[in-house]
mmCIF file with all atom_site columns, C-alpha atoms in Angstrom:
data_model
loop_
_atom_site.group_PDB
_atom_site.id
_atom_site.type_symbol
_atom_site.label_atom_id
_atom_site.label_alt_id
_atom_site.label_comp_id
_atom_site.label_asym_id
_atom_site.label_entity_id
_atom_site.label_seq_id
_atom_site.pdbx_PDB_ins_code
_atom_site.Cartn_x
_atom_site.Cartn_y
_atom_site.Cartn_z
_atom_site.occupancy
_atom_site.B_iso_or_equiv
_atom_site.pdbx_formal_charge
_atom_site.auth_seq_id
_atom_site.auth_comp_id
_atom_site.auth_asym_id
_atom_site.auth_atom_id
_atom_site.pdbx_PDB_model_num
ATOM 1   C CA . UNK A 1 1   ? -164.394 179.891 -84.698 1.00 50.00 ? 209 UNK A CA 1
ATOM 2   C CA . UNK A 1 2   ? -162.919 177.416 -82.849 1.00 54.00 ? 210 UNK A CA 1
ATOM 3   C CA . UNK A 1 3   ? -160.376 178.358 -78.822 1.00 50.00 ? 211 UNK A CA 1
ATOM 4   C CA . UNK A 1 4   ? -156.988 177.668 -80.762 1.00 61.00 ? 212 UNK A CA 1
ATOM 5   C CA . UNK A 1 5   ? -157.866 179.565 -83.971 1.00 62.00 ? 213 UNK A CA 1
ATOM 6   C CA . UNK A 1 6   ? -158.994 182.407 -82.277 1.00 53.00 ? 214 UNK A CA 1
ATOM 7   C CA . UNK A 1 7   ? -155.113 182.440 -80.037 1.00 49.00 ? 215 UNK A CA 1
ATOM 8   C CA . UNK A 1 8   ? -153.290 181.523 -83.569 1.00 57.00 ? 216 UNK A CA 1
ATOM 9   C CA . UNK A 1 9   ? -154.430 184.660 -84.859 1.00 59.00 ? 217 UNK A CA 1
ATOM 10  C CA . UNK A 1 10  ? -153.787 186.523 -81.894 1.00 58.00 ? 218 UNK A CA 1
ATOM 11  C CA . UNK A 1 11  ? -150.368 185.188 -81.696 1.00 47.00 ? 219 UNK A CA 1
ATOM 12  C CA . UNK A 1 12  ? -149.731 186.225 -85.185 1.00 59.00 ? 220 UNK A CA 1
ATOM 13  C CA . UNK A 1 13  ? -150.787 189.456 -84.393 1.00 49.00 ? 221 UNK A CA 1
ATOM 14  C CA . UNK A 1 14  ? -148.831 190.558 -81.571 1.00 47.00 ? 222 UNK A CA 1
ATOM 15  C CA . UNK A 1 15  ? -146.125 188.655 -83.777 1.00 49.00 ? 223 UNK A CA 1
ATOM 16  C CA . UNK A 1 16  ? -146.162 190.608 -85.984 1.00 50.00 ? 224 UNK A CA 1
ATOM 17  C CA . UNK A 1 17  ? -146.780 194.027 -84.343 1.00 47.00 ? 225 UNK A CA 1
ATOM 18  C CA . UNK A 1 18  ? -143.384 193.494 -82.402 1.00 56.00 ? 226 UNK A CA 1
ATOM 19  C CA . UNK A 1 19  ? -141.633 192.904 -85.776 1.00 49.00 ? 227 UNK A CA 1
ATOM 20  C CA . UNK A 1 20  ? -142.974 196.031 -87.441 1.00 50.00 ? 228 UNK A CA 1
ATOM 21  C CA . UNK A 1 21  ? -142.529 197.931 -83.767 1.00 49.00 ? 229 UNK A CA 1
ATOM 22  C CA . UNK A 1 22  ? -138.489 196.363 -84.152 1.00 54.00 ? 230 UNK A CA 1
ATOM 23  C CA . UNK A 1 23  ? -137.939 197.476 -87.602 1.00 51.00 ? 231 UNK A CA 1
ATOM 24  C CA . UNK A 1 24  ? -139.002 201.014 -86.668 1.00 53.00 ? 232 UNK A CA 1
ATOM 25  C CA . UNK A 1 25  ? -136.674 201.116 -83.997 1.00 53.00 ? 233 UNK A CA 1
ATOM 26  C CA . UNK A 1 26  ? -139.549 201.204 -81.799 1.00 49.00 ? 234 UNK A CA 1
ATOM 27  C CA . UNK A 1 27  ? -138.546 197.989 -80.066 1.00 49.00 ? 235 UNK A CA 1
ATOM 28  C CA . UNK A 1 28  ? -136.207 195.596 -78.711 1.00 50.00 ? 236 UNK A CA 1
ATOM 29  C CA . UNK A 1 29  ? -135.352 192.458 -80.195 1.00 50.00 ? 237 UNK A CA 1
ATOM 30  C CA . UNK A 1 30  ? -137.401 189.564 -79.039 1.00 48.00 ? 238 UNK A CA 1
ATOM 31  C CA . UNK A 1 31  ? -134.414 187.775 -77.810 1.00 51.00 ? 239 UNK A CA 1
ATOM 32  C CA . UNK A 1 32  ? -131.824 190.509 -76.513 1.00 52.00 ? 240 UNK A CA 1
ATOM 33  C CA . UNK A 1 33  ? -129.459 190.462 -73.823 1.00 54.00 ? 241 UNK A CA 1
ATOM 34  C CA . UNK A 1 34  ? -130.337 192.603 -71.114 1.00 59.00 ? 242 UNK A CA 1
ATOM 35  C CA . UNK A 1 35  ? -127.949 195.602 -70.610 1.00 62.00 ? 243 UNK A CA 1
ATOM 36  C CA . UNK A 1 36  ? -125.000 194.839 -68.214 1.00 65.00 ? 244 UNK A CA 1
ATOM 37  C CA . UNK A 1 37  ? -125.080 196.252 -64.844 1.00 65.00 ? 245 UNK A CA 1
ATOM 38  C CA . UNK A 1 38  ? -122.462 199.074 -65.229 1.00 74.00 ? 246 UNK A CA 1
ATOM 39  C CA . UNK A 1 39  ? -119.346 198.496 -62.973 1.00 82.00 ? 247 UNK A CA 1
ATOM 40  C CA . UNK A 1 40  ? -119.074 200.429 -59.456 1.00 87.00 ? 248 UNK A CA 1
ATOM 41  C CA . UNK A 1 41  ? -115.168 199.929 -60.362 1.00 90.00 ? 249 UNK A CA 1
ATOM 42  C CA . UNK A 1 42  ? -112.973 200.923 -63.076 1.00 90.00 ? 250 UNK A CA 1
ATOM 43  C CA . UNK A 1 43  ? -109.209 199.847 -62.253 1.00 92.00 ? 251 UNK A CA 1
ATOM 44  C CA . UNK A 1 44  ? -106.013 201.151 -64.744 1.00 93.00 ? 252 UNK A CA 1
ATOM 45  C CA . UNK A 1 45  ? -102.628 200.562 -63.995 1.00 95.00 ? 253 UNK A CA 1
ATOM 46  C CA . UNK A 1 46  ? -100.297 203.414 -65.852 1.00 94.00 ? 254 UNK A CA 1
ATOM 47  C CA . UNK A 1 47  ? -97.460  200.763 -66.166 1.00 92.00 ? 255 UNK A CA 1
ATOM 48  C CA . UNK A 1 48  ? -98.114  196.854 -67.465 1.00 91.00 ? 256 UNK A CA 1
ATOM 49  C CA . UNK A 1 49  ? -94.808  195.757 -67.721 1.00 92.00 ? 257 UNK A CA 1
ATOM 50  C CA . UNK A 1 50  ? -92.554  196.027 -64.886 1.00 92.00 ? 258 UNK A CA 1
ATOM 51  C CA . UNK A 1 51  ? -88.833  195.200 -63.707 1.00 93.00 ? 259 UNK A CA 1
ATOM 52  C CA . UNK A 1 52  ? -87.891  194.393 -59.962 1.00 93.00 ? 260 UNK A CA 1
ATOM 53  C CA . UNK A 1 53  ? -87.724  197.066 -58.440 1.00 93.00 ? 261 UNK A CA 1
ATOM 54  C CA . UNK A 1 54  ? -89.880  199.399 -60.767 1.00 93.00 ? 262 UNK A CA 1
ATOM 55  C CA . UNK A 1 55  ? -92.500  201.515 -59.784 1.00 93.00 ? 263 UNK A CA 1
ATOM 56  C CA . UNK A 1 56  ? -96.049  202.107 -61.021 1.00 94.00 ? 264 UNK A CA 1
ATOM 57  C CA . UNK A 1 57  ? -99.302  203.581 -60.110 1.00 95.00 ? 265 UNK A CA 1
ATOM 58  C CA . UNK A 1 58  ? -102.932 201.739 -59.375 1.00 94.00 ? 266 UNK A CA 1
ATOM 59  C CA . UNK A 1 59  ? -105.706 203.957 -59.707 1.00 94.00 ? 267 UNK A CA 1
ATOM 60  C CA . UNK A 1 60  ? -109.364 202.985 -58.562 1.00 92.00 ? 268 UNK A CA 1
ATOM 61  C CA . UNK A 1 61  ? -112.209 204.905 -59.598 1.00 92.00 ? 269 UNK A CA 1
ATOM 62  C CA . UNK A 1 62  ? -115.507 204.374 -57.686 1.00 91.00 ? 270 UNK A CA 1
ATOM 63  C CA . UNK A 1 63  ? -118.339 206.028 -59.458 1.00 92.00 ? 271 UNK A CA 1
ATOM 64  C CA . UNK A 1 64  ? -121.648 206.222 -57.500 1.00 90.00 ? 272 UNK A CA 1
ATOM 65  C CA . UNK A 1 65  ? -124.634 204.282 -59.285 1.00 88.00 ? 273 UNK A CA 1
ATOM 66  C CA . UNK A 1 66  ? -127.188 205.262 -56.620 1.00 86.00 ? 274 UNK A CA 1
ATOM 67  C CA . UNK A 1 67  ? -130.444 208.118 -56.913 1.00 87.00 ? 275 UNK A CA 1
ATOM 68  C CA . UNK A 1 68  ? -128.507 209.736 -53.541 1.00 87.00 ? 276 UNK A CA 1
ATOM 69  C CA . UNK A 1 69  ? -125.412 210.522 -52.278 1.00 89.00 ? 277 UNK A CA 1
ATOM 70  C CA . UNK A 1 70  ? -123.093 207.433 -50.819 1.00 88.00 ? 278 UNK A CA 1
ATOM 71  C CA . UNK A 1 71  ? -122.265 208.691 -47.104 1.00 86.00 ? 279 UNK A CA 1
ATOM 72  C CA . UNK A 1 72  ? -119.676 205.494 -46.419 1.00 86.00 ? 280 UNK A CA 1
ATOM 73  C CA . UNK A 1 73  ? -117.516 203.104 -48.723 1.00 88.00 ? 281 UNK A CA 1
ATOM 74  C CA . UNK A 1 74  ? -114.929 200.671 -47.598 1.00 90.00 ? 282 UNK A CA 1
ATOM 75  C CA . UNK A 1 75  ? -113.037 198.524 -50.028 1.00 90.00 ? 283 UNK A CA 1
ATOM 76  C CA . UNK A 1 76  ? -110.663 195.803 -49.999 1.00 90.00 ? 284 UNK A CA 1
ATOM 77  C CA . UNK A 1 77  ? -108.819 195.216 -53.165 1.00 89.00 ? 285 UNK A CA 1
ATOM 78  C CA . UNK A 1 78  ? -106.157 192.689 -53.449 1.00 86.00 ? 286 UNK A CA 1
ATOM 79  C CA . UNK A 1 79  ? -103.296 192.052 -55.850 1.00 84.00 ? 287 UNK A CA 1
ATOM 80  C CA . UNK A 1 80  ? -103.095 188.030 -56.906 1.00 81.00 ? 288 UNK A CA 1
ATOM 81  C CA . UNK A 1 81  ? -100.442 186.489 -59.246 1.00 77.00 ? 289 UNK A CA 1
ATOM 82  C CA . UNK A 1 82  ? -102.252 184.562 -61.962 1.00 73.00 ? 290 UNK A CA 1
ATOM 83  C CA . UNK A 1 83  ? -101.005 182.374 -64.879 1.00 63.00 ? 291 UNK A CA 1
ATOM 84  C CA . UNK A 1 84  ? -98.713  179.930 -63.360 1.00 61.00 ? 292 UNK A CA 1
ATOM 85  C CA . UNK A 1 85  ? -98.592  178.694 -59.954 1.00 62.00 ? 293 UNK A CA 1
ATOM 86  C CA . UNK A 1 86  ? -97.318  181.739 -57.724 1.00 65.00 ? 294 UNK A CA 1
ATOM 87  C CA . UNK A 1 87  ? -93.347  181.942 -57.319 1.00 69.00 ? 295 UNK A CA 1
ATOM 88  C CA . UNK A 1 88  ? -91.991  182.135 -54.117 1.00 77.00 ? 296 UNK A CA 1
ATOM 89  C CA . UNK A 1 89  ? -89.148  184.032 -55.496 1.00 82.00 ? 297 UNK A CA 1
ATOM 90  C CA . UNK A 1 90  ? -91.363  187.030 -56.974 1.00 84.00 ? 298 UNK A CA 1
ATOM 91  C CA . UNK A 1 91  ? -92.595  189.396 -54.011 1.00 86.00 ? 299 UNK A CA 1
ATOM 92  C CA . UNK A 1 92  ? -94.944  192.363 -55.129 1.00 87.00 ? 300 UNK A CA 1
ATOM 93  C CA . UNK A 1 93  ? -96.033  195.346 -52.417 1.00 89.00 ? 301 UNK A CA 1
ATOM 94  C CA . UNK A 1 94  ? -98.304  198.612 -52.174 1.00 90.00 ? 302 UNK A CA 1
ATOM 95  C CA . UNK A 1 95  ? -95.969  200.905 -51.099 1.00 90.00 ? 303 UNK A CA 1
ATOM 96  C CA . UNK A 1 96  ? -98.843  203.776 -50.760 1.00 89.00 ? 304 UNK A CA 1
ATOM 97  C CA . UNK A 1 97  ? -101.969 205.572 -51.020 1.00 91.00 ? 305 UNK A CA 1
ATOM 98  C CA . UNK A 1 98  ? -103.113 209.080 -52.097 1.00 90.00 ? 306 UNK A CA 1
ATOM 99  C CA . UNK A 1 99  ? -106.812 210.209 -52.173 1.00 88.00 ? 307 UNK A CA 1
ATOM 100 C CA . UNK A 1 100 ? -108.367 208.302 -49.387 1.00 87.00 ? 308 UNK A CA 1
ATOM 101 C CA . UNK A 1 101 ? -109.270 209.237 -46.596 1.00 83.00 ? 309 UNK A CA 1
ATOM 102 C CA . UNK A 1 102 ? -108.017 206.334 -44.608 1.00 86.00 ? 310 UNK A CA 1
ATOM 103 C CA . UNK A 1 103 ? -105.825 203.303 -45.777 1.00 90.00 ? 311 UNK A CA 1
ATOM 104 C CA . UNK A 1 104 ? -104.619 200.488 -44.491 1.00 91.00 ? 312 UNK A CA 1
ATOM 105 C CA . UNK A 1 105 ? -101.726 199.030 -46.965 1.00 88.00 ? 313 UNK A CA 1
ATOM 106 C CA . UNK A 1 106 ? -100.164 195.468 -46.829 1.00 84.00 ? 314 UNK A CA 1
ATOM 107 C CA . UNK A 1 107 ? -97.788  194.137 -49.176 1.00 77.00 ? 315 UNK A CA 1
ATOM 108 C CA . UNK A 1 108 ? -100.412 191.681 -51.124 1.00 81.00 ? 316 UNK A CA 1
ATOM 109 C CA . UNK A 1 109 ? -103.465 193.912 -50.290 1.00 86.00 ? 317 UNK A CA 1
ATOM 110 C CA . UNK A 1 110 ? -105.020 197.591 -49.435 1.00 90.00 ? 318 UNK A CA 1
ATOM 111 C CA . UNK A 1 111 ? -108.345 198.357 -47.483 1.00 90.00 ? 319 UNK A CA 1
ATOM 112 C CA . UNK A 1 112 ? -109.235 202.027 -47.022 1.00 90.00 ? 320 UNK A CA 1
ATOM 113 C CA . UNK A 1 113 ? -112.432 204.447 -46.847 1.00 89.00 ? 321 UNK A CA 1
ATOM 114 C CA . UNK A 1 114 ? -113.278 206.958 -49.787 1.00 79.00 ? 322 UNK A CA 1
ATOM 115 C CA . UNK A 1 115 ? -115.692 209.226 -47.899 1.00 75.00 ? 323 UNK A CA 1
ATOM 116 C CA . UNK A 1 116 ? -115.568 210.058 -43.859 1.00 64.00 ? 324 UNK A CA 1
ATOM 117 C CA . UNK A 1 117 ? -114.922 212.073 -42.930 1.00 62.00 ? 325 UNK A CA 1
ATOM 118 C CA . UNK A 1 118 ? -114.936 213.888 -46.540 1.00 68.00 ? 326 UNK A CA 1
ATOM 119 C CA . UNK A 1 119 ? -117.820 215.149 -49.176 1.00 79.00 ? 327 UNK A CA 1
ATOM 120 C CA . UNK A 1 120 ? -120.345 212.611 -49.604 1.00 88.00 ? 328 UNK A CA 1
ATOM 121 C CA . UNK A 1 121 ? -120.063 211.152 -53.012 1.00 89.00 ? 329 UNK A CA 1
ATOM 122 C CA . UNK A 1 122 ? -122.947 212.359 -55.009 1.00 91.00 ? 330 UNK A CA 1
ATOM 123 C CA . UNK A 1 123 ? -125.036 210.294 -57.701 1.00 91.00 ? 331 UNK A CA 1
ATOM 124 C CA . UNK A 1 124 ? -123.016 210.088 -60.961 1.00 91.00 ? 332 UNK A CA 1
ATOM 125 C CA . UNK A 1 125 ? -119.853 211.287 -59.592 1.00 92.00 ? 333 UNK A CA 1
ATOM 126 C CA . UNK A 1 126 ? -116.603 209.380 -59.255 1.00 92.00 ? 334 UNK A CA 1
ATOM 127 C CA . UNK A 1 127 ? -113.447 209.522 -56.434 1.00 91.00 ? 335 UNK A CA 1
ATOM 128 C CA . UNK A 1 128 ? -110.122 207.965 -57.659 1.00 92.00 ? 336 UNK A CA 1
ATOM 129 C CA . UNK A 1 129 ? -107.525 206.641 -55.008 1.00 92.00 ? 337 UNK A CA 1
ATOM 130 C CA . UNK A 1 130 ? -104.554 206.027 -56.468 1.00 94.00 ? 338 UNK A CA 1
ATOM 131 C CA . UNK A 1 131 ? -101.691 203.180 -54.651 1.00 93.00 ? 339 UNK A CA 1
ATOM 132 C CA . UNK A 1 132 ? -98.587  202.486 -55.863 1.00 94.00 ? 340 UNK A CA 1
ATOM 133 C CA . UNK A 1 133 ? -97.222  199.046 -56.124 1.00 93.00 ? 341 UNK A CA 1
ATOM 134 C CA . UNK A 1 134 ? -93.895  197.222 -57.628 1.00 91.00 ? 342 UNK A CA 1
ATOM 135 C CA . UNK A 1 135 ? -92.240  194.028 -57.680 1.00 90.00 ? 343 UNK A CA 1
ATOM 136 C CA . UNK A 1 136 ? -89.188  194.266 -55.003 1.00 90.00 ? 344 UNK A CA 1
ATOM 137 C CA . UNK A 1 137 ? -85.399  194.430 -56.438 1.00 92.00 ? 345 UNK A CA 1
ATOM 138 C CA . UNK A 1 138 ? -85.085  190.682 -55.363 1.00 91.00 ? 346 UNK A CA 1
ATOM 139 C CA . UNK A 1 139 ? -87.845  189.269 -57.378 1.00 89.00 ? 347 UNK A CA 1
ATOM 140 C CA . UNK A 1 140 ? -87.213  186.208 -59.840 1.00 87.00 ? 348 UNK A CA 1
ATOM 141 C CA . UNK A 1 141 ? -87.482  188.279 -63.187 1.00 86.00 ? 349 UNK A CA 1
ATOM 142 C CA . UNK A 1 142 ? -86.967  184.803 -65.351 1.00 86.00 ? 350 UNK A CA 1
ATOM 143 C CA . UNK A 1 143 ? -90.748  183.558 -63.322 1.00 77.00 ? 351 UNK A CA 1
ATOM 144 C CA . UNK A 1 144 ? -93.020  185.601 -65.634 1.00 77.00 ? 352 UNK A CA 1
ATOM 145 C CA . UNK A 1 145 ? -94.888  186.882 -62.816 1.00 84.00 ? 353 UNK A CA 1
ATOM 146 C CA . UNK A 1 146 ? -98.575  188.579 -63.795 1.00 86.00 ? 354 UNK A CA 1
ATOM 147 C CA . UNK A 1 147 ? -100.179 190.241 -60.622 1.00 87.00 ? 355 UNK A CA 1
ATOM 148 C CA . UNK A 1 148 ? -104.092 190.954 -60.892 1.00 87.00 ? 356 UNK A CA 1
ATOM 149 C CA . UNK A 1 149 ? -105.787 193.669 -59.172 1.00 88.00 ? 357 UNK A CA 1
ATOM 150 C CA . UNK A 1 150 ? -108.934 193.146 -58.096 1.00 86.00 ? 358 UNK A CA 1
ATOM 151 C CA . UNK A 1 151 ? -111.827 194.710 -55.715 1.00 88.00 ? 359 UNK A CA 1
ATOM 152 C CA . UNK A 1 152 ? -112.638 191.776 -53.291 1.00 84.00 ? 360 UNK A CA 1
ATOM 153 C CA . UNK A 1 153 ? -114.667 193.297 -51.196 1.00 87.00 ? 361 UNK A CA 1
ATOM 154 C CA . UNK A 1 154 ? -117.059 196.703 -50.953 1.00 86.00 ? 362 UNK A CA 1
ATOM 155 C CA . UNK A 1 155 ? -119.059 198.000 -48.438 1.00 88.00 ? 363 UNK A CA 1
ATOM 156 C CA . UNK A 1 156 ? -121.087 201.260 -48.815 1.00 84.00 ? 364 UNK A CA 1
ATOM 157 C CA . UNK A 1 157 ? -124.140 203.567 -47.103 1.00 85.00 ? 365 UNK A CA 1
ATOM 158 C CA . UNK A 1 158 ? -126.513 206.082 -48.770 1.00 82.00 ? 366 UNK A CA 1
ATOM 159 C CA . UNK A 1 159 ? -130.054 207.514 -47.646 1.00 79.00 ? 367 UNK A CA 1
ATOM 160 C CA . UNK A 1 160 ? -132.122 204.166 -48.974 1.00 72.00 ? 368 UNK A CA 1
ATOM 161 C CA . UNK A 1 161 ? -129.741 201.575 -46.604 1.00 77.00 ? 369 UNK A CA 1
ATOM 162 C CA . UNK A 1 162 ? -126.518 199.920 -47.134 1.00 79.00 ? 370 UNK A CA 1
ATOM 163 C CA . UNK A 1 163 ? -125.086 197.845 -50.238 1.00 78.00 ? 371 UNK A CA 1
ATOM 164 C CA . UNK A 1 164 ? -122.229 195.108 -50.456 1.00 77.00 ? 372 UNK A CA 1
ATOM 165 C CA . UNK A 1 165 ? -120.684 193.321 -52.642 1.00 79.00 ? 373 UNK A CA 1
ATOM 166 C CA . UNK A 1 166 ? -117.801 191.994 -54.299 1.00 76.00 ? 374 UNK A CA 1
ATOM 167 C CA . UNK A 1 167 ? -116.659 193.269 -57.893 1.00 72.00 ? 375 UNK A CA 1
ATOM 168 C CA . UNK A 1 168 ? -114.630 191.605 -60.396 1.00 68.00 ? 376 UNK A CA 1
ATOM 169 C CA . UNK A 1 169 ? -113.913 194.363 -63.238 1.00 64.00 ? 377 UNK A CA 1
ATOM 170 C CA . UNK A 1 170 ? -114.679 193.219 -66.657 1.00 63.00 ? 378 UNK A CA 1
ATOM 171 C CA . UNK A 1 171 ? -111.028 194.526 -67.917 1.00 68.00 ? 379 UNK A CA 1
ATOM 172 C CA . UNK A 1 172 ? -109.019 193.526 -64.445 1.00 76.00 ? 380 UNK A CA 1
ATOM 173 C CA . UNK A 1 173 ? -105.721 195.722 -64.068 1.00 87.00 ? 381 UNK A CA 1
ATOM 174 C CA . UNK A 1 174 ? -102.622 193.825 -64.716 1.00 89.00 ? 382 UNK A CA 1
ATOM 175 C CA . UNK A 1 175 ? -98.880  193.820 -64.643 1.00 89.00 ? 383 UNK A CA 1
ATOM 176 C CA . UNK A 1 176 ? -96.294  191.763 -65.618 1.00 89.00 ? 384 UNK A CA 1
ATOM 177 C CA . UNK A 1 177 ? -92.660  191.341 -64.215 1.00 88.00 ? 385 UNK A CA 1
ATOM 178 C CA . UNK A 1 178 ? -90.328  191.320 -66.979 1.00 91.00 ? 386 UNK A CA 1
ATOM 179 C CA . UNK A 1 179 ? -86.512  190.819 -66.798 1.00 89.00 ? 387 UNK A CA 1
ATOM 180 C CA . UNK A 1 180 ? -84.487  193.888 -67.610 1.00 87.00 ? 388 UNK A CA 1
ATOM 181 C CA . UNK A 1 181 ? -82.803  194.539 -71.139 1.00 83.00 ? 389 UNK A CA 1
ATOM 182 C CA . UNK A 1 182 ? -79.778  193.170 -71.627 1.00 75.00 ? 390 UNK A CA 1
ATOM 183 C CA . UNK A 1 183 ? -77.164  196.357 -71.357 1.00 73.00 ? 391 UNK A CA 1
#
């Protein structure tokens, strides 16, 4: 018996042990995707369609995806109109922040710290800070405005060293500026 015979059959073999093994449920597909990464980030806004002046509420969830406790996370996140090129006649703001323990708000843009000097966050578990936001009174209602909310930048500590990173969520938190009804 001939090299190549010999690694034909073996081929075959182990082809068609993984095909018996799948069809059992015993294995993965030859050719599957590999599991996303789950998000560190889950963002919701409890209002999508705003008029000037309205309020409504950002909440960001972190959830800790380490084996130990995170001791120290600081996050940027940033609100950016999208669609159509940004309107200098629609102005958006944070006008808050609840559930950190420090923040730093600006009108496009909010940086604060979930943990010092608080309870570690432990593996598994999740801390929501929650900022509200609105387009001001004086905002171009007819512009169509969509603002984006977005983690730009994270920066975090736990016992095995330090992590960073940058998160786009796959389902980003948006709201819309809509004109109001017509009385």
């Amino acid at each position: 018996m001939s090299m190549t015979t010999w690694a034909i059959r073996r081929v075959r073999l182990v082809a068609a042990l993984t095909l018996f093994l799948s069809l059992l449920g015993f294995g993965r597909p030859a050719f599957a995707a590999a599991d996303p990464v789950p998000q560190y980030f889950a963002l919701s806004v409890d209002d999508t369609t705003l008029t000037p002046g309205q309020a409504a509420t950002l909440s960001v969830t972190f959830t800790n995806r380490q084996a130990t406790p995170v001791t120290f996370l600081y996050v940027s996140l940033y609100a950016s109109e999208w669609g159509s090129p940004p309107s200098t006649a629609v102005h958006r703001e944070f006008t808050g922040c609840s559930g950190a323990s420090w923040c730093d708000v600006a009108p496009m843009s909010v940086r604060f710290n979930l943990v010092s000097p608080s309870v570690p966050i432990a593996p598994g578990d999740s801390r929501t800070v929650t900022l509200p936001f609105r387009f001001t009174a004086d905002s171009d209602c007819t512009a169509g405005a969509l603002v984006g909310f977005h983690v730009y930048y994270f920066y975090y500590e736990y016992a095995q060293g330090t992590y960073q990173g940058g998160e786009l969520p796959a389902t980003p938190a948006v709201s819309s500026l809509v004109c109001p009804p017509a009385p």
